[in-house]
XYZ file of C-alpha atoms in Angstrom:
611
model
C 147.754 98.431 124.486
C 150.838 100.628 123.791
C 153.020 97.546 124.228
C 150.985 95.712 121.644
C 151.331 98.779 119.278
C 155.180 98.640 119.678
C 155.255 94.918 118.978
C 153.181 95.426 115.833
C 155.524 98.369 114.778
C 158.504 96.107 115.311
C 157.143 92.888 113.558
C 157.822 93.984 109.943
C 161.651 93.752 110.481
C 161.160 90.053 110.924
C 158.874 89.298 108.028
C 161.578 89.044 105.350
C 164.149 87.160 107.550
C 164.745 83.604 106.467
C 164.062 80.856 108.921
C 167.884 80.562 109.967
C 168.105 84.259 110.705
C 164.793 84.253 112.607
C 165.859 81.269 114.834
C 169.119 83.127 115.538
C 167.186 86.165 116.626
C 164.997 83.932 118.827
C 168.133 82.334 120.365
C 169.469 85.845 121.133
C 166.221 86.746 122.955
C 166.290 83.309 124.652
C 169.782 84.077 126.037
C 168.830 87.456 127.117
C 165.828 86.322 129.106
C 167.519 83.382 130.629
C 170.246 85.730 132.098
C 167.324 87.935 133.397
C 168.641 90.848 131.436
C 165.614 91.682 129.245
C 164.251 95.120 129.575
C 161.128 96.499 128.026
C 162.537 97.085 124.512
C 164.009 93.606 124.613
C 160.513 92.203 125.438
C 159.036 94.036 122.592
C 161.531 92.441 120.165
C 160.975 89.044 121.708
C 157.203 89.294 121.231
C 157.638 90.379 117.720
C 159.946 87.516 116.964
C 157.515 84.999 118.725
C 154.687 86.467 116.666
C 156.445 85.890 113.449
C 157.420 82.294 114.559
C 153.764 81.663 115.327
C 152.760 82.833 111.879
C 155.298 80.406 110.177
C 154.818 77.417 112.433
C 151.045 77.529 113.170
C 149.755 79.766 110.478
C 148.286 82.069 113.179
C 149.646 85.765 113.782
C 148.631 86.955 117.231
C 146.621 90.185 116.848
C 147.111 93.249 119.215
C 144.599 92.156 121.844
C 146.274 88.851 122.186
C 149.677 90.512 122.353
C 148.418 92.722 125.120
C 147.041 89.659 126.908
C 150.281 87.873 126.628
C 152.277 90.772 128.060
C 149.838 91.015 130.977
C 150.489 87.212 131.674
C 154.221 87.790 131.781
C 153.450 90.471 134.578
C 151.621 88.147 136.811
C 148.214 89.313 136.174
C 144.658 87.810 135.758
C 143.768 88.564 132.251
C 140.055 88.529 131.412
C 139.775 87.891 127.629
C 136.421 87.179 126.264
C 135.505 83.673 125.144
C 136.484 82.889 121.524
C 139.446 85.375 121.655
C 141.920 82.546 121.245
C 143.257 82.063 124.743
C 145.134 78.880 123.579
C 147.391 80.950 121.314
C 147.585 83.744 123.962
C 148.977 81.357 126.542
C 151.708 80.257 124.284
C 153.405 83.452 124.053
C 154.267 83.924 127.914
C 154.768 80.055 127.901
C 157.714 80.648 125.445
C 159.108 83.419 127.629
C 158.868 81.349 130.830
C 160.345 78.425 129.022
C 163.426 80.468 128.074
C 164.075 81.256 131.703
C 164.974 77.451 132.188
C 163.124 76.694 135.190
C 160.071 75.089 133.695
C 156.555 76.333 133.111
C 153.341 74.648 133.935
C 150.252 75.561 131.742
C 147.167 74.409 133.574
C 143.628 73.773 132.411
C 140.615 71.970 133.706
C 140.690 68.560 131.984
C 143.110 66.050 130.232
C 141.356 66.521 126.930
C 142.181 70.353 126.816
C 145.783 69.799 128.124
C 146.583 67.248 125.386
C 144.726 69.290 122.827
C 146.359 72.688 123.591
C 149.895 71.218 124.032
C 149.588 69.484 120.582
C 148.368 72.576 118.862
C 151.113 74.826 120.208
C 154.017 72.323 119.953
C 155.261 73.532 116.555
C 155.614 77.112 117.948
C 157.651 75.812 120.953
C 159.836 73.754 118.727
C 160.455 76.701 116.472
C 161.519 78.711 119.475
C 163.951 75.933 120.580
C 161.823 74.584 123.488
C 160.478 71.221 124.320
C 156.912 70.802 125.411
C 154.865 67.909 126.921
C 151.446 67.079 128.396
C 150.440 64.919 131.309
C 147.328 63.026 131.513
C 145.898 60.830 134.306
C 147.020 57.356 133.165
C 150.696 58.187 132.709
C 153.114 56.288 134.890
C 155.747 58.090 137.090
C 158.704 57.792 134.535
C 156.608 59.410 131.875
C 155.401 62.153 134.183
C 159.045 62.903 135.231
C 160.057 63.284 131.603
C 157.063 65.600 130.972
C 157.861 67.719 134.018
C 161.470 68.018 132.658
C 160.147 69.609 129.512
C 160.512 73.463 129.198
C 156.706 73.671 129.053
C 154.294 71.163 130.610
C 150.567 71.195 129.881
C 148.439 69.550 132.621
C 145.461 69.750 134.944
C 145.368 71.376 138.330
C 144.517 68.010 139.812
C 147.431 66.256 138.163
C 150.034 68.693 139.233
C 148.828 69.013 142.778
C 148.717 65.296 143.309
C 152.235 64.910 141.872
C 153.322 67.688 144.389
C 151.925 65.883 147.265
C 153.354 62.389 146.164
C 156.780 64.087 145.883
C 156.382 65.562 149.379
C 155.617 61.973 150.777
C 158.485 60.627 148.932
C 160.886 63.285 150.537
C 159.808 62.412 153.953
C 160.771 64.768 156.764
C 162.789 67.739 155.563
C 166.335 67.330 156.935
C 169.549 69.075 156.054
C 170.575 66.362 153.684
C 167.065 66.336 151.966
C 167.306 70.140 151.588
C 170.762 69.961 149.994
C 169.662 67.315 147.506
C 166.468 69.208 146.739
C 168.394 72.383 146.054
C 170.516 70.343 143.548
C 167.344 69.163 141.938
C 166.007 72.610 141.494
C 169.235 73.873 139.980
C 168.892 71.036 137.484
C 171.868 69.158 138.655
C 171.588 65.719 137.104
C 174.327 63.987 139.144
C 173.836 61.608 142.034
C 170.368 62.659 143.257
C 170.331 60.250 146.253
C 166.911 59.982 147.652
C 165.361 62.252 145.215
C 165.363 59.644 142.465
C 161.602 58.884 143.209
C 160.473 62.534 142.485
C 158.623 63.446 139.291
C 158.616 67.242 139.572
C 161.556 69.793 139.705
C 160.068 73.022 140.878
C 157.017 75.267 141.377
C 158.480 78.174 139.502
C 155.951 79.501 136.843
C 152.456 78.509 136.437
C 149.915 79.874 133.819
C 146.323 78.956 134.738
C 143.796 78.674 131.904
C 140.107 78.795 132.822
C 141.358 80.283 135.930
C 138.130 81.407 137.594
C 137.196 77.650 137.681
C 140.498 76.560 139.194
C 141.290 79.575 141.338
C 137.801 80.409 142.622
C 135.274 77.492 142.067
C 137.723 74.756 143.053
C 139.763 76.875 145.460
C 138.867 75.180 148.767
C 138.708 71.701 147.274
C 141.413 69.620 149.115
C 143.543 67.414 147.146
C 144.203 64.334 149.272
C 146.591 61.425 149.056
C 145.206 58.535 150.989
C 145.556 54.810 151.605
C 142.892 52.083 152.544
C 142.073 52.086 156.179
C 142.871 48.817 158.070
C 139.669 49.312 160.146
C 137.488 46.555 158.467
C 134.738 46.826 161.001
C 133.685 50.118 159.582
C 132.509 48.639 156.257
C 129.283 47.067 157.650
C 128.470 50.234 159.604
C 127.733 52.167 156.363
C 125.077 49.893 155.245
C 123.479 49.620 158.786
C 123.551 53.513 158.945
C 121.845 53.822 155.526
C 119.025 51.363 156.723
C 118.617 53.305 159.862
C 118.490 56.712 157.977
C 115.542 55.432 155.860
C 113.483 55.100 159.019
C 113.913 58.714 160.043
C 111.398 61.293 159.065
C 112.289 64.849 157.844
C 110.815 67.540 160.198
C 110.138 64.884 162.891
C 113.552 63.236 163.363
C 115.876 65.567 161.549
C 115.958 69.046 159.700
C 117.724 70.031 156.548
C 119.502 73.399 155.835
C 119.837 73.247 152.162
C 121.708 76.618 152.001
C 124.560 75.373 153.968
C 124.001 71.638 153.035
C 123.685 70.549 156.630
C 121.432 68.083 158.422
C 120.751 68.035 162.324
C 119.042 65.442 164.202
C 116.317 66.703 166.458
C 116.034 65.812 170.123
C 113.224 63.423 169.255
C 115.369 62.021 166.325
C 118.268 61.232 168.745
C 115.983 59.350 171.047
C 114.294 57.479 168.265
C 117.704 56.468 166.964
C 118.783 55.333 170.342
C 115.813 53.139 170.614
C 116.491 51.636 167.161
C 120.026 50.819 168.228
C 119.131 48.927 171.464
C 120.897 45.570 171.487
C 123.410 46.498 168.995
C 127.091 46.410 169.756
C 130.302 48.109 168.317
C 129.762 51.658 166.825
C 126.047 51.634 167.802
C 126.482 51.699 171.625
C 127.802 55.240 171.754
C 125.630 58.157 170.873
C 128.336 60.207 169.207
C 129.563 57.632 166.685
C 126.067 56.369 165.824
C 124.744 59.928 165.254
C 127.750 60.896 163.156
C 127.219 57.731 160.924
C 123.540 58.175 160.523
C 124.029 62.005 159.898
C 126.389 61.083 157.056
C 123.965 58.631 155.705
C 121.063 61.163 155.813
C 123.376 63.489 153.907
C 123.888 60.944 151.344
C 120.068 60.359 150.917
C 118.908 63.930 150.917
C 121.802 66.326 149.843
C 123.627 64.135 147.198
C 121.495 63.586 144.127
C 122.227 60.908 141.552
C 122.964 62.216 138.069
C 123.817 65.651 139.543
C 126.431 65.213 142.203
C 127.539 61.838 141.127
C 126.794 58.940 138.512
C 126.975 55.268 139.046
C 129.300 53.639 136.458
C 130.403 50.031 136.328
C 129.062 49.599 139.766
C 130.993 52.395 141.270
C 130.035 55.947 142.408
C 131.813 58.531 140.369
C 131.780 62.144 141.398
C 130.617 64.755 138.875
C 132.277 68.190 139.018
C 129.236 70.606 139.263
C 131.158 73.535 137.677
C 132.491 71.681 134.636
C 130.030 68.705 134.367
C 132.913 66.234 134.003
C 133.443 62.932 135.801
C 136.293 62.742 138.435
C 136.973 59.050 138.794
C 140.107 59.560 140.745
C 138.349 61.535 143.455
C 136.205 60.341 146.440
C 134.406 62.051 149.154
C 136.004 62.053 152.572
C 134.999 61.339 156.138
C 132.877 58.282 155.095
C 130.597 60.196 152.835
C 131.674 58.322 149.675
C 130.921 54.954 151.480
C 127.479 56.397 152.611
C 126.583 57.188 149.066
C 127.601 53.742 148.042
C 125.394 52.228 150.774
C 122.516 54.318 149.571
C 122.901 52.921 146.173
C 123.215 49.355 147.321
C 126.810 48.979 145.868
C 129.781 47.237 147.288
C 131.383 49.437 149.962
C 134.927 50.473 149.251
C 137.416 50.665 152.019
C 137.452 53.989 154.021
C 140.660 55.965 153.459
C 143.245 57.242 155.875
C 144.761 60.568 154.763
C 148.499 60.641 154.184
C 148.690 64.133 152.770
C 146.513 67.071 151.768
C 146.446 70.519 150.433
C 143.942 72.871 149.158
C 144.258 74.115 145.669
C 144.115 77.820 146.925
C 147.199 76.971 149.121
C 149.008 75.075 146.451
C 148.828 77.865 143.719
C 150.154 80.411 146.251
C 153.352 78.293 146.361
C 154.441 79.145 142.902
C 157.138 81.753 142.444
C 155.233 83.277 139.377
C 151.452 82.929 139.002
C 149.499 84.393 136.099
C 146.031 83.426 134.962
C 143.363 84.004 132.111
C 139.802 83.381 131.585
C 136.668 84.748 129.816
C 135.178 85.638 133.267
C 136.791 86.898 136.358
C 135.969 90.577 136.862
C 133.141 89.616 139.377
C 135.813 88.149 141.554
C 138.652 90.718 141.097
C 138.875 91.764 144.770
C 139.058 88.080 145.944
C 141.744 87.429 143.264
C 143.825 90.250 144.549
C 143.303 89.329 148.334
C 144.031 85.665 147.839
C 146.588 85.498 145.082
C 147.887 89.108 144.604
C 146.678 89.006 141.079
C 145.381 92.265 139.335
C 142.553 91.518 137.147
C 142.868 93.305 133.689
C 139.888 93.073 131.365
C 140.684 93.489 127.654
C 138.298 94.333 124.704
C 137.435 91.905 121.987
C 139.133 91.863 118.675
C 135.961 92.245 116.890
C 132.731 93.743 118.395
C 130.572 91.192 120.054
C 127.143 91.202 118.328
C 125.521 88.349 120.342
C 121.844 89.265 121.405
C 120.763 88.424 124.869
C 117.070 87.509 124.759
C 115.021 88.383 128.029
C 114.924 85.616 130.523
C 111.799 83.302 130.595
C 110.488 82.579 134.056
C 107.923 79.946 134.976
C 106.400 78.800 138.075
C 107.093 75.052 137.829
C 109.784 72.863 136.272
C 107.176 71.125 134.040
C 105.987 74.473 132.693
C 109.632 75.432 132.014
C 110.516 72.204 130.261
C 107.348 72.431 128.064
C 108.086 75.971 127.005
C 111.791 75.234 126.506
C 111.015 72.325 124.069
C 108.525 74.417 122.109
C 111.246 77.117 121.784
C 113.755 74.602 120.591
C 111.282 73.302 117.933
C 110.713 76.764 116.646
C 114.362 77.670 116.410
C 115.251 74.243 114.867
C 112.810 75.027 112.020
C 115.019 77.837 110.899
C 118.045 75.662 110.499
C 120.200 77.315 113.188
C 122.333 75.079 115.399
C 121.304 75.099 119.101
C 123.409 74.425 122.303
C 121.236 73.753 125.326
C 123.034 74.070 128.640
C 121.983 72.034 131.630
C 123.247 71.808 135.325
C 122.906 68.033 135.754
C 123.119 64.801 133.876
C 119.549 64.123 134.954
C 118.394 67.404 133.303
C 120.213 66.734 130.015
C 118.755 63.180 129.874
C 115.219 64.476 130.569
C 115.432 67.151 127.644
C 116.840 64.551 125.305
C 113.753 62.280 126.049
C 111.491 65.171 125.382
C 113.330 65.900 122.035
C 113.047 62.278 121.063
C 109.273 62.376 121.709
C 109.073 65.112 119.040
C 111.497 63.312 116.761
C 113.869 66.254 116.850
C 117.398 65.015 115.906
C 119.978 65.919 118.635
C 123.138 64.856 120.376
C 123.984 64.685 124.091
C 127.058 65.480 125.802
C 127.347 64.756 129.506
C 129.330 62.912 132.252
C 128.000 59.557 131.007
C 128.114 60.366 127.396
C 131.479 61.797 127.093
C 133.520 59.302 124.940
C 132.993 61.148 121.732
C 133.384 64.759 123.121
C 135.557 65.982 120.369
C 133.317 64.631 117.575
C 130.165 66.035 119.254
C 131.601 69.536 119.672
C 132.832 69.517 116.039
C 129.125 68.910 114.915
C 127.553 71.361 117.311
C 127.757 74.281 114.870
C 126.270 72.631 111.829
C 123.042 73.554 110.135
C 120.005 72.233 112.180
C 121.990 70.587 115.006
C 120.715 70.492 118.497
C 123.278 69.740 121.165
C 122.270 69.016 124.796
C 125.176 69.304 127.210
C 126.023 69.841 130.791
C 128.582 72.434 131.775
C 131.304 70.304 129.889
C 130.285 72.450 126.907
C 130.594 75.606 128.747
C 134.356 75.794 129.037
C 137.229 75.366 126.502
C 134.941 74.459 123.552
C 135.111 76.331 120.280
C 131.987 75.700 118.263
C 132.702 76.376 114.608
C 129.728 77.549 112.632
C 128.852 75.302 109.657
C 128.455 76.723 106.150
C 125.635 79.173 105.689
C 124.852 79.125 109.544
C 126.055 82.687 110.110
C 123.511 83.975 107.589
C 120.670 82.290 109.458
C 121.784 84.057 112.712
C 124.597 81.926 114.110
C 124.509 79.617 117.171
C 121.427 79.878 119.575
C 122.495 79.146 123.190
C 119.696 78.153 125.674
C 120.374 77.888 129.360
C 117.863 75.437 131.007
C 118.780 76.586 134.453
C 120.887 79.228 136.132
C 124.069 78.251 137.878
C 125.162 79.357 141.265
C 127.693 81.736 139.776
C 126.779 84.199 136.852
C 130.402 83.504 135.643
C 129.401 79.971 134.578
C 126.326 81.409 132.845
C 128.507 83.780 130.948
C 130.784 81.001 129.950
C 127.874 79.113 128.436
C 126.473 82.153 126.585
C 129.949 82.851 125.428
C 129.895 79.829 123.102
C 127.725 81.958 120.674
C 128.834 85.237 119.044
C 132.510 84.475 119.071
C 135.009 86.339 117.015
C 132.266 88.811 115.701
C 129.899 85.922 114.537
C 126.283 86.395 115.135
C 124.508 84.557 117.766
C 121.820 84.652 120.466
C 121.228 83.425 124.055
C 118.408 82.938 126.427
C 117.673 81.510 129.865
C 114.740 79.438 130.815
C 114.218 79.220 134.693
C 111.572 78.087 137.152
C 110.814 78.826 140.834
C 111.451 75.014 141.382
C 115.023 75.228 140.173
C 117.866 74.187 142.538
C 119.301 77.688 142.850
C 116.255 79.310 144.214
C 115.159 76.298 146.291
C 118.600 76.380 147.996
C 119.521 80.100 148.344
C 116.143 82.015 148.164
C 113.422 79.622 149.579
C 111.571 82.293 151.666
C 111.811 84.978 148.973
C 110.560 82.572 146.313
C 107.444 81.679 148.226
C 106.564 85.498 148.215
C 107.611 86.284 144.577
C 106.405 83.147 142.745
C 103.338 84.945 141.508
C 102.510 86.231 137.981
C 105.091 89.183 138.214
C 108.110 88.055 136.157
C 110.051 91.144 137.103
C 109.959 89.954 140.723
C 110.856 86.518 139.424
C 114.167 87.940 138.001
C 114.825 89.588 141.327
C 114.597 86.257 143.123
C 117.062 84.565 140.883
C 119.473 87.497 141.090
C 119.273 87.491 144.848
C 119.907 83.713 144.949
C 123.017 84.024 142.749
C 124.377 86.894 144.924
C 123.725 84.881 148.004
C 125.371 81.754 146.607
C 128.412 83.902 145.497
C 128.616 85.561 148.947
C 128.550 82.327 150.812
C 131.137 80.725 148.584
C 133.472 83.742 149.094
C 133.127 83.574 152.864
C 133.976 79.760 152.758
C 137.139 80.485 150.659
C 138.060 83.236 152.991
C 137.915 80.923 156.061
C 140.100 78.302 154.310
C 142.509 80.996 153.299
C 142.883 82.034 156.907
C 143.329 78.516 158.035
C 146.085 78.129 155.340
C 147.893 81.258 156.484
C 147.600 79.940 160.099
C 148.944 76.471 159.086
C 151.880 78.065 157.222
C 152.793 80.085 160.329
C 152.660 76.964 162.553
C 154.802 74.964 160.209
C 157.259 77.927 159.746
C 157.538 77.898 163.457
C 158.069 74.187 163.729
C 160.733 74.385 160.984
C 159.148 71.684 158.817
C 156.204 71.051 156.520
C 153.720 68.070 156.599
């Protein structure tokens, strides 16, 4: 915090400067940083100037903790800053510093809504500091994207920037001497004849600042971003419907077994013979054992492991994937290797054409390609070792500006889902009578809709925010802190949402947050609870769980059978064990993908080109 103290000490000298003089001082710091000649005292002065510029342009003066966080981000760290501490403002300070270097700065967050919102909020500060900012959303065309990437500071999502990178790589084609020379000119900012690079939208991967970084760098780390085209193999379309019909004839335990922990299905010896008998007389894919078993196994996964209104929703006759960690729809994504078509067949929808992969990269590998990577989130300490091993990021936790007075109520454990929901609704009714606003967090669309119906039966007024009711997100969030409001939401409300307390609500005890089910990662639970008790406001939080919840059924099945008795202490142990196991398995998966990425880099380096 000594750096922040020095900035606070230097700030008064800029308070009385006129706008013209302050802009001159900012321009001097801009020139110094662009030449790479800024030492520690120069950075103190630059931060003090940006602090004053923020006060004049935004009406917000960064306080010491925010200054310390901003400095950590300029030093390529993962900064853990509690929810409600103003990370949007924190991110703007290192963005200005990076923007002054002249090589572009990408500020990434988890969805288009937050990218547009944050860029719009911070734009006056960037303009005051002599910089141009822009945001990128999914529907923008290539010329608009190119212009946005040409800005000094670009706000976008991890999915958008990775997809644009892959499309640019496809546009480049094989890396030749001529292409390398042209690319070098583009990276230097040469606007002359760019030859074959006219189709590119990005300029370089120099500096990236990742907001909600634990979601992007950990939860989605191994998710592959794939650029594909429709397959020309039309004969495969009918095979998905046939496989789905065959899968319905197979019985669990007799013809196949399910490993829910690893999300795998294996045909038994008897199941293979039964399937072979079912396919007698069928031609094409169904004559060979390997192909028919792969197709039917995929269909079984669609039927038994992918649940509607949890893993996906059906919207306008199409299967749309739901991001489990954020609760948001991902209409631009599809499952690969025929799984998406298997789910469509399960739902009786028109089968889309399978895809042939043109280019792919994991988010984990992509973010390691940046020259300067820094990140921030309200949660990350649990994964500090992985963040260092994978990204070479040192995790720096910072204190809150004001003491957190949120009260964590002991977890409520029940034997069945029905008992849990009954107790939860009674709890909501009791709290609602006090006038306090309530936020109920659920893991799935199905759960949020079920709770909504139960509230309707008691005539309790409420609003719902989930993947199929997301059009009025900003309006729903703006009302969530008002007197007597009940908001039922998936993890959409667990990140990036600042719930403002209505008049008189703080005196009643503030926002009350209820988790209807634990998530696989305790970080996601902490994000939800962090919606209450922000910036020193009062608030409370509590979890309602049952032994039929997805977490324990998948990761602690055997332990749950032994502990599902009356002893609640043992119940807590089962849930803690399940979360630790889920976390460990996820970490091992990411480690394997990381090793494969390293191996691929070595192979491509030896080959002298990149695919």
